CSV table of C-alpha atoms and ligand atoms in Angstrom, one decimal:
chain,number,residue,atom,x,y,z
A,1,MET,CA,-18.2,28.4,5.4
A,2,PRO,CA,-20.2,26.1,2.7
A,3,ASN,CA,-23.4,24.2,4.2
A,4,TRP,CA,-22.6,20.6,4.1
A,5,GLN,CA,-26.1,19.5,4.7
A,6,THR,CA,-27.3,21.8,1.9
A,7,LEU,CA,-24.8,20.2,0.1
A,8,LEU,CA,-25.3,16.7,1.0
A,9,ALA,CA,-28.7,17.1,0.2
A,10,THR,CA,-28.5,18.4,-3.1
A,11,GLY,CA,-25.1,19.3,-4.5
A,12,LEU,CA,-24.1,14.9,-3.6
A,13,ALA,CA,-27.1,13.8,-5.9
A,14,SER,CA,-26.4,15.6,-8.7
A,15,LEU,CA,-22.7,14.8,-8.9
A,16,CYS,CA,-23.9,10.6,-8.4
A,17,LEU,CA,-26.6,11.4,-11.5
A,18,ASN,CA,-24.1,13.5,-13.3
A,19,ALA,CA,-20.8,11.4,-12.8
A,20,PRO,CA,-19.6,10.1,-16.2
A,21,ALA,CA,-20.4,7.1,-17.4
A,22,PHE,CA,-17.7,4.7,-18.2
A,23,GLY,CA,-17.2,4.2,-21.9
A,24,ALA,CA,-16.0,1.6,-23.6
A,25,ASP,CA,-12.7,1.5,-22.2
A,26,ALA,CA,-14.9,1.0,-18.7
A,27,PRO,CA,-12.3,-0.4,-15.9
A,28,LEU,CA,-13.7,-4.1,-14.9
A,29,TYR,CA,-12.9,-4.7,-11.7
A,30,ASP,CA,-10.8,-7.7,-9.6
A,31,ASP,CA,-13.7,-9.3,-7.2
A,32,ALA,CA,-13.2,-7.7,-3.9
A,33,PRO,CA,-14.9,-8.4,-0.4
A,34,LEU,CA,-15.9,-4.5,-0.9
A,35,HIS,CA,-17.1,-2.3,-3.3
A,36,TYR,CA,-17.0,1.4,-2.7
A,37,ILE,CA,-18.2,3.6,-5.5
A,38,GLY,CA,-17.6,7.5,-4.8
A,39,SER,CA,-17.9,11.2,-5.5
A,40,VAL,CA,-16.5,13.4,-3.2
A,41,GLU,CA,-15.9,17.0,-3.8
A,42,PHE,CA,-13.7,18.8,-2.9
A,43,LYS,CA,-13.0,22.2,-1.6
A,44,PRO,CA,-9.2,22.4,-1.2
A,45,ASP,CA,-8.4,26.8,0.1
A,46,ALA,CA,-11.3,25.2,2.7
A,47,GLY,CA,-9.6,22.3,3.7
A,48,ALA,CA,-12.8,20.7,3.8
A,49,MET,CA,-14.9,17.8,1.7
A,50,GLY,CA,-18.8,16.7,1.1
A,51,ALA,CA,-18.7,12.8,0.4
A,52,GLY,CA,-21.5,10.1,-0.5
A,53,TRP,CA,-20.2,7.0,-0.9
A,54,THR,CA,-22.1,3.6,-1.8
A,55,VAL,CA,-20.5,0.6,-0.5
A,56,ILE,CA,-21.3,-2.4,-2.0
A,57,VAL,CA,-20.4,-5.5,0.2
A,58,LYS,CA,-20.2,-8.6,-1.2
A,59,GLU,CA,-20.0,-11.3,1.7
A,60,PRO,CA,-23.2,-13.3,2.1
A,61,ASP,CA,-22.5,-14.3,5.4
A,62,LEU,CA,-21.3,-10.9,7.7
A,63,ASP,CA,-24.1,-10.9,10.6
A,64,THR,CA,-22.9,-7.4,11.3
A,65,ILE,CA,-19.8,-4.9,10.0
A,66,ASP,CA,-18.3,-1.9,11.7
A,67,PHE,CA,-17.0,0.7,9.6
A,68,ALA,CA,-14.7,3.9,11.0
A,69,LEU,CA,-15.1,6.9,10.1
A,70,ASN,CA,-12.8,10.7,11.1
A,71,SER,CA,-15.0,12.3,13.5
A,72,ALA,CA,-14.2,15.6,12.6
A,73,PHE,CA,-17.4,14.7,10.2
A,74,GLY,CA,-20.0,14.5,13.0
A,75,THR,CA,-22.1,12.1,12.5
A,76,ALA,CA,-22.4,11.0,9.5
A,77,ILE,CA,-26.3,9.9,7.2
A,78,VAL,CA,-26.1,6.4,7.1
A,79,SER,CA,-28.8,4.9,4.9
A,80,GLY,CA,-29.1,1.8,2.5
A,81,PRO,CA,-31.0,-1.6,1.9
A,82,GLY,CA,-28.4,-3.3,3.1
A,83,VAL,CA,-27.9,-1.6,6.7
A,84,GLN,CA,-31.1,-3.2,9.2
A,85,ALA,CA,-29.7,-1.5,12.6
A,86,LEU,CA,-27.1,1.0,13.4
A,87,THR,CA,-25.6,2.7,16.8
A,88,THR,CA,-22.6,5.0,16.5
A,89,ARG,CA,-19.7,5.7,18.8
A,90,LEU,CA,-16.5,7.2,19.0
A,91,ASP,CA,-14.0,5.0,19.1
A,92,PRO,CA,-11.9,5.0,22.3
A,93,GLN,CA,-8.9,3.0,21.3
A,94,PHE,CA,-8.1,6.7,18.6
A,95,ASP,CA,-8.8,9.2,21.4
A,96,GLY,CA,-12.4,10.1,19.6
A,97,ALA,CA,-11.0,11.1,16.6
A,98,VAL,CA,-12.6,8.1,14.9
A,99,ARG,CA,-16.3,7.3,14.8
A,100,LEU,CA,-17.2,3.8,15.0
A,101,TYR,CA,-20.7,2.7,12.6
A,102,SER,CA,-22.0,-0.8,13.9
A,103,ILE,CA,-24.4,-2.3,12.0
A,104,ASP,CA,-26.4,-5.0,10.5
A,105,LEU,CA,-27.1,-5.6,8.1
A,106,THR,CA,-29.8,-7.3,6.0
A,107,PRO,CA,-29.9,-10.6,5.5
A,108,SER,CA,-28.3,-11.9,2.5
A,109,MET,CA,-30.5,-13.3,-0.2
A,110,ASN,CA,-29.9,-16.3,-2.0
A,111,GLY,CA,-26.2,-14.9,-2.1
A,112,SER,CA,-27.0,-11.3,-3.1
A,113,ASP,CA,-25.1,-8.2,-2.4
A,114,ARG,CA,-25.7,-5.8,0.7
A,115,VAL,CA,-25.6,-1.4,-0.3
A,116,VAL,CA,-24.8,1.4,2.9
A,117,LYS,CA,-24.7,4.9,1.3
A,118,PHE,CA,-23.2,7.0,3.4
A,119,ALA,CA,-23.0,10.8,3.1
A,120,TYR,CA,-20.7,13.3,5.4
A,121,GLY,CA,-19.3,16.7,5.0
A,122,GLY,CA,-16.7,19.5,6.2
A,123,PRO,CA,-13.5,20.7,7.1
A,124,LEU,CA,-11.1,17.4,7.3
A,125,PHE,CA,-8.4,18.7,9.7
A,126,PRO,CA,-10.5,20.8,12.5
A,127,GLU,CA,-6.8,21.0,14.1
A,128,GLU,CA,-3.8,21.2,13.6
A,129,LEU,CA,-2.3,18.3,11.5
A,130,THR,CA,0.2,15.8,13.1
A,131,LEU,CA,-0.4,13.3,10.3
A,132,PRO,CA,2.6,13.2,8.0
A,133,ILE,CA,2.0,12.4,5.2
A,134,ASN,CA,-2.5,13.5,5.3
A,135,THR,CA,-3.0,16.8,3.6
A,136,LEU,CA,-6.1,19.4,2.1
A,137,ASN,CA,-5.2,22.3,1.5
A,138,ALA,CA,-4.0,24.2,-1.7
A,139,ASN,CA,-1.3,22.7,-2.8
A,140,LYS,CA,-2.6,19.4,-2.8
A,141,ILE,CA,-4.5,16.5,-1.4
A,142,GLU,CA,-3.2,13.4,-1.0
A,143,LEU,CA,-5.4,11.2,1.6
A,144,THR,CA,-4.7,7.4,2.7
A,145,VAL,CA,-6.3,5.2,5.2
A,146,ASP,CA,-4.4,7.2,7.9
A,147,SER,CA,-6.7,10.4,8.6
A,148,PHE,CA,-9.6,8.2,7.6
A,149,TRP,CA,-11.1,10.2,5.1
A,150,PHE,CA,-13.6,7.3,4.0
A,151,PRO,CA,-15.7,4.4,5.6
A,152,PHE,CA,-13.3,2.4,6.4
A,153,ASP,CA,-14.0,-1.2,7.8
A,154,ALA,CA,-12.6,-1.3,10.9
A,155,ARG,CA,-11.4,-5.2,10.6
A,156,PHE,CA,-8.3,-3.7,9.0
A,157,GLU,CA,-7.6,-6.3,6.8
A,158,THR,CA,-11.1,-6.7,3.9
A,159,ASP,CA,-9.5,-6.2,0.8
A,160,LEU,CA,-11.5,-3.5,-1.7
A,161,THR,CA,-12.3,-1.7,-5.1
A,162,ALA,CA,-13.0,1.5,-5.2
A,163,ASP,CA,-14.2,3.7,-8.1
A,164,LEU,CA,-14.2,7.8,-6.6
A,165,ASN,CA,-15.8,10.6,-8.8
A,166,ILE,CA,-14.0,13.5,-7.1
A,167,ARG,CA,-15.3,17.7,-7.8
A,168,ILE,CA,-13.0,19.7,-7.6
A,169,ASP,CA,-12.2,23.0,-9.6
A,170,GLY,CA,-8.8,24.0,-11.5
A,171,ASP,CA,-6.3,22.0,-12.7
A,172,TRP,CA,-4.3,19.3,-11.4
A,173,SER,CA,-2.2,16.4,-11.6
A,174,ALA,CA,-4.3,13.3,-10.7
A,175,VAL,CA,-2.2,10.0,-9.3
A,176,GLY,CA,-2.9,6.5,-8.6
A,177,VAL,CA,-4.0,3.1,-8.5
A,178,GLY,CA,-5.7,2.4,-11.4
A,179,ALA,CA,-7.2,4.4,-14.1
A,180,VAL,CA,-7.6,7.7,-14.6
A,181,TYR,CA,-9.7,10.7,-16.0
A,182,ARG,CA,-10.2,13.8,-16.9
A,183,THR,CA,-14.2,14.6,-16.5
A,184,PRO,CA,-16.0,17.6,-17.3
A,185,ARG,CA,-16.4,18.7,-13.6
A,186,GLY,CA,-13.5,17.1,-11.7
A,187,TYR,CA,-11.4,13.4,-11.9
A,188,ARG,CA,-12.3,9.8,-11.8
A,189,PHE,CA,-10.3,7.0,-10.1
A,190,ALA,CA,-11.0,3.4,-10.7
A,191,GLN,CA,-8.7,1.6,-8.8
A,192,ASP,CA,-9.7,-2.3,-10.4
A,193,ALA,CA,-7.0,-4.2,-8.1
A,194,PRO,CA,-8.1,-4.9,-4.9
A,195,ALA,CA,-6.4,-3.3,-1.9
A,196,LEU,CA,-6.4,-2.7,1.7
A,197,ASP,CA,-7.0,1.6,0.6
A,198,ILE,CA,-8.1,3.9,-2.0
A,199,ALA,CA,-5.3,5.8,-2.8
A,200,PHE,CA,-4.8,9.3,-4.9
A,201,SER,CA,-3.0,12.3,-4.7
A,202,LEU,CA,-3.8,15.6,-6.5
A,203,LEU,CA,-1.2,18.4,-7.0
A,204,SER,CA,-2.2,21.3,-7.7
A,205,ASN,CA,1.8,22.2,-8.7
A,206,SER,CA,4.5,19.5,-9.6
A,207,VAL,CA,7.0,18.4,-12.5
A,208,LYS,CA,6.2,15.9,-14.1
A,209,VAL,CA,8.9,12.8,-15.5
A,210,MET,CA,7.1,10.7,-17.9
A,211,ALA,CA,8.5,7.2,-19.2
A,212,ASP,CA,7.6,4.5,-20.8
A,213,GLY,CA,7.5,2.2,-17.1
A,214,TYR,CA,6.9,5.5,-15.6
A,215,VAL,CA,5.6,8.6,-14.3
A,216,ILE,CA,7.5,10.7,-11.3
A,217,HIS,CA,6.4,13.6,-9.7
A,218,ASP,CA,8.5,16.1,-8.1
A,219,ALA,CA,5.6,18.1,-5.5
A,220,ARG,CA,8.9,20.1,-3.6
A,221,THR,CA,9.5,23.5,-3.5
A,222,GLU,CA,12.6,23.6,-4.7
A,223,PRO,CA,12.3,20.4,-7.3
A,224,GLY,CA,15.6,18.0,-9.1
A,225,ALA,CA,17.7,16.6,-6.5
A,226,LYS,CA,18.4,14.0,-7.1
A,227,MET,CA,16.2,12.8,-10.3
A,228,THR,CA,18.2,11.6,-12.1
A,229,GLU,CA,19.3,8.6,-9.9
A,230,LEU,CA,15.6,8.3,-9.3
A,231,SER,CA,14.9,7.3,-12.4
A,232,ALA,CA,17.4,5.3,-13.2
A,233,ALA,CA,16.4,3.0,-10.0
A,234,LEU,CA,13.2,3.6,-12.1
A,235,GLU,CA,14.2,2.8,-15.4
A,236,GLY,CA,16.0,-0.4,-13.8
A,237,CYS,CA,14.0,-1.5,-11.4
A,238,THR,CA,11.0,-1.6,-14.0
A,239,THR,CA,13.9,-3.5,-16.8
A,240,TYR,CA,15.0,-5.9,-14.8
A,241,LEU,CA,11.8,-7.2,-12.8
A,242,ASN,CA,10.1,-7.4,-16.0
A,243,ALA,CA,12.2,-9.0,-17.6
A,244,LEU,CA,12.1,-12.1,-14.2
A,245,SER,CA,8.9,-12.1,-13.7
A,246,GLY,CA,8.3,-13.2,-17.3
A,247,PRO,CA,4.8,-13.7,-18.0
A,248,ALA,CA,3.9,-12.6,-15.1
A,249,GLY,CA,4.8,-9.3,-15.8
A,250,PRO,CA,5.2,-6.5,-16.6
A,251,LEU,CA,3.9,-4.3,-14.1
A,252,PRO,CA,1.3,-1.2,-14.9
A,253,GLN,CA,3.3,2.5,-15.2
A,254,ALA,CA,3.9,3.8,-11.5
A,255,SER,CA,3.7,7.3,-10.6
A,256,VAL,CA,6.2,8.0,-7.6
A,257,ILE,CA,5.2,11.5,-6.0
A,258,VAL,CA,8.2,13.3,-4.4
A,259,THR,CA,7.5,15.5,-1.5
A,260,ASP,CA,9.3,17.8,1.4
A,261,ARG,CA,8.3,15.1,3.5
A,262,PRO,CA,10.9,14.3,6.1
A,263,GLU,CA,9.2,10.5,7.0
A,264,GLY,CA,5.9,9.3,5.6
A,265,GLY,CA,6.8,7.3,2.5
A,266,TYR,CA,4.7,5.1,1.3
A,267,SER,CA,3.4,3.1,-1.7
A,268,ARG,CA,0.0,1.2,-2.4
A,269,GLY,CA,0.6,-1.1,-5.7
A,270,THR,CA,2.6,1.3,-8.5
A,271,LEU,CA,1.4,4.5,-6.6
A,272,ILE,CA,4.6,6.4,-4.6
A,273,ALA,CA,5.1,8.3,-2.5
A,274,LEU,CA,8.6,9.7,-1.2
A,275,THR,CA,10.9,11.5,1.6
A,276,ASP,CA,12.7,13.9,0.1
A,277,ILE,CA,15.8,12.1,-1.2
A,278,GLU,CA,18.2,14.9,-1.9
A,279,ASN,CA,20.4,12.2,0.6
A,280,GLU,CA,20.1,8.9,-0.5
A,281,ASP,CA,22.4,7.3,-3.1
A,282,GLU,CA,22.0,5.1,-5.5
A,283,GLU,CA,22.3,1.4,-4.2
A,284,GLY,CA,18.9,3.3,-1.5
A,285,LEU,CA,17.0,5.0,-4.2
A,286,HIS,CA,17.2,0.8,-6.2
A,287,GLN,CA,16.6,-1.2,-2.5
A,288,PHE,CA,13.2,1.2,-2.4
A,289,ILE,CA,12.1,1.8,-5.6
A,290,CYS,CA,12.2,-1.9,-6.2
A,291,HIS,CA,11.1,-3.5,-3.0
A,292,GLU,CA,7.9,-1.7,-3.7
A,293,LEU,CA,7.1,-1.9,-6.6
A,294,ALA,CA,7.6,-5.5,-5.9
A,295,HIS,CA,5.5,-5.2,-3.7
A,296,TYR,CA,3.3,-6.3,-6.8
A,297,TRP,CA,3.1,-9.8,-6.0
A,298,SER,CA,3.1,-10.1,-3.3
A,299,LYS,CA,0.1,-11.8,-2.7
A,300,ALA,CA,0.3,-13.8,1.2
A,301,ASN,CA,-2.2,-12.4,4.2
A,302,ALA,CA,-0.2,-9.4,5.4
A,303,GLY,CA,-1.8,-9.9,9.2
A,304,GLY,CA,0.1,-13.2,9.3
A,305,PRO,CA,2.7,-15.2,9.9
A,306,GLU,CA,3.6,-15.2,6.1
A,307,ASN,CA,3.9,-11.8,5.7
A,308,TRP,CA,7.5,-13.0,5.0
A,309,ILE,CA,7.4,-14.1,2.2
A,310,ASN,CA,5.6,-11.1,0.9
A,311,GLU,CA,8.7,-9.2,2.6
A,312,GLY,CA,11.9,-12.3,2.1
A,313,ILE,CA,10.7,-11.8,-0.9
A,314,ALA,CA,10.6,-8.2,-1.8
A,315,ASP,CA,12.7,-7.7,-0.2
A,316,TYR,CA,15.2,-9.9,-1.9
A,317,LEU,CA,13.6,-10.2,-5.7
A,318,ALA,CA,15.5,-6.0,-5.2
A,319,ASN,CA,19.1,-7.2,-3.9
A,320,MET,CA,18.9,-8.6,-7.5
A,321,ALA,CA,18.2,-6.0,-9.3
A,322,ILE,CA,21.0,-4.2,-7.3
A,323,ARG,CA,23.4,-7.0,-7.8
A,324,ASP,CA,22.4,-6.8,-11.8
A,325,ALA,CA,22.9,-2.7,-11.1
A,326,MET,CA,26.0,-2.5,-9.5
A,327,GLY,CA,27.1,-5.3,-9.0
A,328,THR,CA,28.4,-8.4,-6.8
A,329,ASP,CA,30.1,-6.3,-5.0
A,330,VAL,CA,27.7,-3.9,-4.0
A,331,PHE,CA,25.1,-6.8,-3.1
A,332,ASP,CA,28.3,-9.2,-1.5
A,333,ALA,CA,28.3,-5.3,0.9
A,334,ARG,CA,24.7,-5.4,1.4
A,335,MET,CA,24.3,-9.3,2.5
A,336,ALA,CA,27.0,-8.7,4.4
A,337,ARG,CA,25.7,-5.9,7.1
A,338,TYR,CA,22.4,-8.2,7.5
A,339,SER,CA,23.6,-10.3,8.6
A,340,GLU,CA,25.8,-7.6,11.0
A,341,GLN,CA,22.0,-6.6,12.3
A,342,LEU,CA,20.7,-10.2,12.7
A,343,SER,CA,24.1,-11.9,15.5
A,344,GLY,CA,23.4,-11.3,18.3
A,345,GLU,CA,19.9,-10.7,18.9
A,346,ALA,CA,16.9,-13.1,19.9
A,347,LEU,CA,14.6,-14.7,17.4
A,348,PRO,CA,12.1,-16.9,16.7
A,349,PRO,CA,12.0,-18.8,13.5
A,350,ILE,CA,10.8,-17.2,10.1
A,351,TRP,CA,8.0,-20.0,9.8
A,352,SER,CA,6.4,-23.1,11.0
A,353,PRO,CA,3.9,-24.9,11.7
A,354,ASP,CA,2.3,-23.5,13.9
A,355,LEU,CA,3.5,-19.5,14.3
A,356,THR,CA,0.7,-17.2,14.4
A,357,GLU,CA,1.4,-13.9,14.1
A,358,ARG,CA,3.3,-11.3,12.0
A,359,PRO,CA,6.7,-11.7,11.9
A,360,PRO,CA,9.4,-8.8,13.5
A,361,TYR,CA,11.6,-6.7,11.2
A,362,LEU,CA,14.3,-8.4,12.0
A,363,ILE,CA,13.1,-11.7,10.1
A,364,MET,CA,10.8,-10.6,7.1
A,365,TYR,CA,13.2,-8.1,6.0
A,366,ARG,CA,16.8,-9.4,6.8
A,367,ALA,CA,16.5,-13.2,8.0
A,368,ALA,CA,14.1,-13.9,5.9
A,369,PRO,CA,16.1,-12.2,2.4
A,370,MET,CA,19.5,-14.0,3.8
A,371,VAL,CA,17.8,-17.4,3.4
A,372,LEU,CA,17.2,-16.8,0.2
A,373,GLN,CA,20.2,-16.0,-0.3
A,374,ALA,CA,21.5,-19.3,0.6
A,375,LEU,CA,18.7,-21.0,-1.3
A,376,GLU,CA,19.6,-19.5,-3.8
A,377,GLN,CA,23.1,-20.3,-3.6
A,378,ARG,CA,21.9,-24.3,-3.2
A,379,MET,CA,20.4,-24.7,-6.1
A,380,GLY,CA,21.9,-22.0,-8.3
A,381,GLU,CA,21.1,-18.8,-9.7
A,382,VAL,CA,19.5,-20.0,-12.9
A,383,ALA,CA,17.3,-21.9,-11.6
A,384,PHE,CA,16.3,-20.0,-8.6
A,385,ALA,CA,15.2,-16.9,-10.8
A,386,THR,CA,12.7,-19.1,-12.4
A,387,PHE,CA,12.4,-20.2,-9.2
A,388,MET,CA,11.8,-16.6,-8.4
A,389,GLN,CA,9.6,-15.7,-11.6
A,390,ARG,CA,6.9,-19.2,-10.4
A,391,VAL,CA,6.7,-17.6,-6.9
A,392,MET,CA,5.6,-14.3,-9.3
A,393,ILE,CA,3.1,-16.3,-11.7
A,394,ASP,CA,2.0,-18.3,-9.1
A,395,ARG,CA,1.5,-15.5,-6.7
A,396,VAL,CA,2.6,-17.7,-3.8
A,397,ARG,CA,0.5,-17.2,-0.7
A,398,THR,CA,2.0,-19.7,2.1
A,399,THR,CA,4.1,-20.9,3.0
A,400,PRO,CA,3.7,-25.3,2.7
A,401,ASP,CA,2.8,-23.4,-1.3
A,402,LEU,CA,6.2,-22.3,-1.6
A,403,LEU,CA,7.7,-25.7,-0.4
A,404,ALA,CA,6.3,-27.5,-2.8
A,405,LEU,CA,7.7,-25.0,-5.9
A,406,VAL,CA,10.9,-25.2,-4.2
A,407,GLU,CA,10.5,-29.4,-4.3
A,408,ALA,CA,9.7,-29.0,-7.9
A,409,LEU,CA,11.9,-27.1,-9.1
A,410,SER,CA,15.2,-28.8,-7.0
A,411,SER,CA,14.1,-32.0,-4.8
A,412,ALA,CA,12.1,-33.3,-2.5
A,413,GLU,CA,15.9,-33.0,-0.2
A,414,THR,CA,16.6,-29.7,-1.4
A,415,ARG,CA,13.3,-28.7,0.1
A,416,ASP,CA,13.6,-30.4,3.0
A,417,TRP,CA,16.8,-28.0,4.2
A,418,PHE,CA,14.6,-24.9,2.3
A,419,GLU,CA,12.5,-25.8,5.6
A,420,ALA,CA,15.4,-26.6,8.3
A,421,GLN,CA,16.1,-23.2,7.5
A,422,LEU,CA,13.3,-21.2,7.8
A,423,ALA,CA,12.4,-23.3,11.8
A,424,GLU,CA,15.8,-22.5,13.3
B,501,ZN,ZN1,8.2,-4.4,1.7
């Protein structure tokens, strides 16, 4: 077993110093409340890692911040000029698997950033793994927030950007959300767009399919099945969404990982991890891929009532792409199934000004696309396509803004009608 305290004391310090400086192609990080600069060393054979993070807190009004980190690492060393006081305890919410670090922040001087540092290491999964996604072994390193492998803001809703420098031996296929660089000792991921999670994968053995708008990494034990259909769906979705979005596009290059696992598909921006697709059909693949890619334009608050916009728009854009690729009959049959799934269900309205909760599944993924279809029928396909393009250009976040757009592109009467549909 490596001595992680020594690694922390020496190795990580040198890792930080040896990190290659960005050249002319230095990524520009969009503004997010948190920026993470990380040096992480992976020991895949031992299922272990060592990490040093500098977290830049860019909210000047914040007095305290709680970070959640996997308790398998023991207690992390927390330091930095932004830390005025620290208390730490196991989080009862996660059955002791997560340790909370409550930090009183040094007051911000004239709006300046606060800096908090974490250092820790050890085996990430000392006990048998029950999470479907998170893996740290010689075949694959795939980590998401579910494993709390990095100190995660316990508000669970704070956007972050990240510059992650990874030290690892050997050749891997590196898949990330933003730019990925090969470095002398490993890989560097620059996640420049604000997101909730730091998402990347390292695959030791995968079959790569590269095209203009996307790369597929087939990481299955027996690769190949349904790859033609998957490529067709990616081709169809990127072409359709790029054309429809006009000046709001094009999509950044998508990275798709195909895995063997039966569940645990997810997407983080244009990084999409698929469960085994062997049993998927053309329509299902189109829906999933187009829906996930369409989230590139989603900017409504995902934790509240406005999330109906994120999911409803993404889902209906995917259905429009299906109509384009597979024809009206397939599209109509799909919308008819939505209608069946809703019949007899007692559901709240899609949106009304007094709602405070995130809508239930059937509202976001079934009722919302149906109300958009009704709007399309009322406006006509051409005017509706213009409306959807404006939604993508403006990255509409709230229902009042969406209603204003309906009025601007149609009429006050259509706006009132649509608002009434949402409140039904
Ligand atoms: Zn979605």
